[in-house]
Each structure stands twice: as C-alpha cells, then as structure tokens.
C-alpha cells in the first residue's frame, strides 16, 4: 500500500536514513492514516501491493508501524519464535492474548490481525466466535485469522456475521502439519482444484483477504485472478496482491533452518551475538562500566 517499491528496505543500510532523527524509516507512511479492511480492497483494485510482517511484542510493532508496514499478524508462530515450541500446535489462546495486546497497543497506522491458535475454532462456529470475541475484547486487534478453506467456511461466516473481519489462510496450513504429512507445498498438480475451491469458499464466507502459504506461483496467480478479495503470499510467489513474512526469519533472528521463500533483510542474530560477545569482553576487562556509566 506504499507507492515505493516493496524492496525499499533492501536498499536501506542498517543505519537510519537521514530524514528521521529518531532512526528507522519515515514516520508517516504513504496511504491511509489508519489501515482498514477497505484499504485492502482498494489496494487490490489499484494494483498497490500490501505488506505484512508478523510481530509478537510492542517494540517491533512500533518499529514496523513507523516503517509503514500495512498489517501486523500476531501469528501463532509465536509458538516457535517466542515460546520455543517445536510446532504451532501447543500454543494457547491465553498465551497469545497478551502478545496480541502488546502489538495492538503499540500501533497507530497498521492493521493488527490476531491468529487463532489450534484448538480454538475447529469445534465449530460457536467456538470460533467465542475465540474471536475474546481477541477483540481483550487485545484491541482489528481482525482475526484462522486456517482452512472449505472446512472452515461455517466458522468464517459466523465470525464475519458478528462484525469481526476475518483473514483466511489456505494452501499449506501449519496447524495441520501432521494431517498434511509435513511441510508440503499445496496446490500442485491436481491439488489446484482443492486450492481454488478453498479460495472460493473463504471469499463466499466473507473473508476480507486470504493468505496463500507455500503454493506454486502459478497456482497463486490463478487464485489471485479468480478472487475479488486480496491474496497475501507467504511463499506463494510474486503474483499475489500482498506479501507477508515471519519477522524473525526476515530479519535474520531465526537461527535454525528458514523456509526457501524467505529473503533476509538483516542479520539480527549476528548483530546481537557480536554485541553480547563484545559486552562480555568489556565487562571482563573492566572497559564497562566507566565513570560515565556510574553515579
Ligand atoms: N520461523 C517460522 N517461519 C515460518 O515461516 C513459520 C513458522 N516459523 N512457524 C509457523 C509456520 C510453519 N511454516 C513453515 C515451516 C516449515 C517450512 C519448510 O520447512 N519449508 C521447506 C520445505 C518446502 C518443501 O516442501 O519443499 C522449504 O525449504 O521451504 C515452511 C513453512 C511457516 N510458518
Ligand atoms: C506464517 C503466517 C501466515 C502465520 O500464520 C503465522 O505466522 O502464524
Ligand atoms: Mg499462523
């Protein structure tokens, strides 16, 4: 939703651009003052790319908001990236609520999406609405996201019917890793039929946007052309209406294996490791603290 090329960040050095004395990118992003669901629709119509990053805390939320990222997803990927679980399956609604509140409380412009965790909506529309209401009441998020296409149609419809915007998520759905048999690309070959059916289903149910995770670029292009609502790619190639990445992968903070679809825009793990090593040495040698850091 910015007029700027989406890879502006790549050309910025780690140092702050001159225009902002506080560091970081421009304080005022182009486009709307506060992003709303209609801006997602407008962006698709006008061919302006939508940008999203995950965020799990107030500090990163403020930075990404200032940089003009259009939406922040408080992903259940906090399971991996904050809480240290192997998969997203164990994380609970009670664990995600405080993280979501931190993000929603820190933004001025970005649209905040709360990711419904495994076990908080599959039982049916009543459970889905109960979960969505808790997120909206207790966190200040602007929308919820849940996984599944045809299988989640009733849940999406009920939540949307209560006035809560829903971002859908089809293709590879990490909460069903074991059902899908691993981290497997979806929508390949005959799989395109299910992907298109899922896409139609979530649009029909009233979702305002849909995440396409780990699907071939051509399949994502077909979905994007088929739907009126915007498609958001996470490993769905360049033809989608928007792009989303897990911030810790994108910023090089994740130290394990990262998916092939990620492009790293920084090396935070390296920066922090170096800083910690230097600080440890300074404390050992007495170089820190000096008088200027003492009372
Ligand atoms: N740090 C992190 N990044 C993510 O993208 C992410 C999470 N955590 N947690 C929740 C889900 C899980 N996701 C994943 C997890 C693994 C792969 C993966 O291993 N992909 C391989 C194999 C692809 C293939 O089948 O060939 C890859 O190289 O992309 C992809 C997405 C996406 N989400
Ligand atoms: C990978 C994205 C789409 C997600 O659902 C998450 O971060 O939890
Ligand atoms: Mg998720």
CSV table of C-alpha atoms and ligand atoms in Angstrom, one decimal, residues 54 56 73-78 81 88 115 145 147 169 174 211 213 234 244-246 261, ligand 2:
chain,number,residue,atom,x,y,z
A,54,UNK,CA,4.4,-10.9,12.0
A,56,UNK,CA,4.8,-10.5,18.9
A,73,UNK,CA,0.0,-10.5,12.2
A,74,UNK,CA,0.4,-11.7,15.8
A,75,UNK,CA,1.0,-15.2,14.4
A,76,UNK,CA,0.5,-18.4,16.3
A,77,UNK,CA,4.1,-18.8,15.0
A,78,UNK,CA,4.9,-17.1,18.4
A,81,UNK,CA,9.6,-17.8,17.6
A,88,UNK,CA,2.4,-24.1,16.4
A,115,UNK,CA,-4.1,-15.5,14.7
A,145,UNK,CA,-7.2,-15.1,11.1
A,147,UNK,CA,-6.7,-21.7,8.9
A,169,UNK,CA,-5.4,-18.9,5.4
A,174,UNK,CA,0.9,-25.3,9.7
A,211,UNK,CA,-3.2,-15.9,3.0
A,213,UNK,CA,1.1,-20.3,2.1
A,234,UNK,CA,3.8,-16.4,2.3
A,244,UNK,CA,3.8,-11.5,4.4
A,245,UNK,CA,6.8,-12.9,6.2
A,246,UNK,CA,7.6,-14.1,9.7
A,261,UNK,CA,10.6,-18.4,0.3
B,2,LIG,C1,3.1,-17.8,8.5
B,2,LIG,C2,1.9,-17.0,8.9
B,2,LIG,C3,0.9,-16.9,7.7
B,2,LIG,C4,1.2,-17.4,10.1
B,2,LIG,O1,0.1,-17.9,10.1
B,2,LIG,C5,1.9,-17.2,11.4
B,2,LIG,O2,3.0,-16.5,11.4
B,2,LIG,O3,1.5,-17.8,12.4
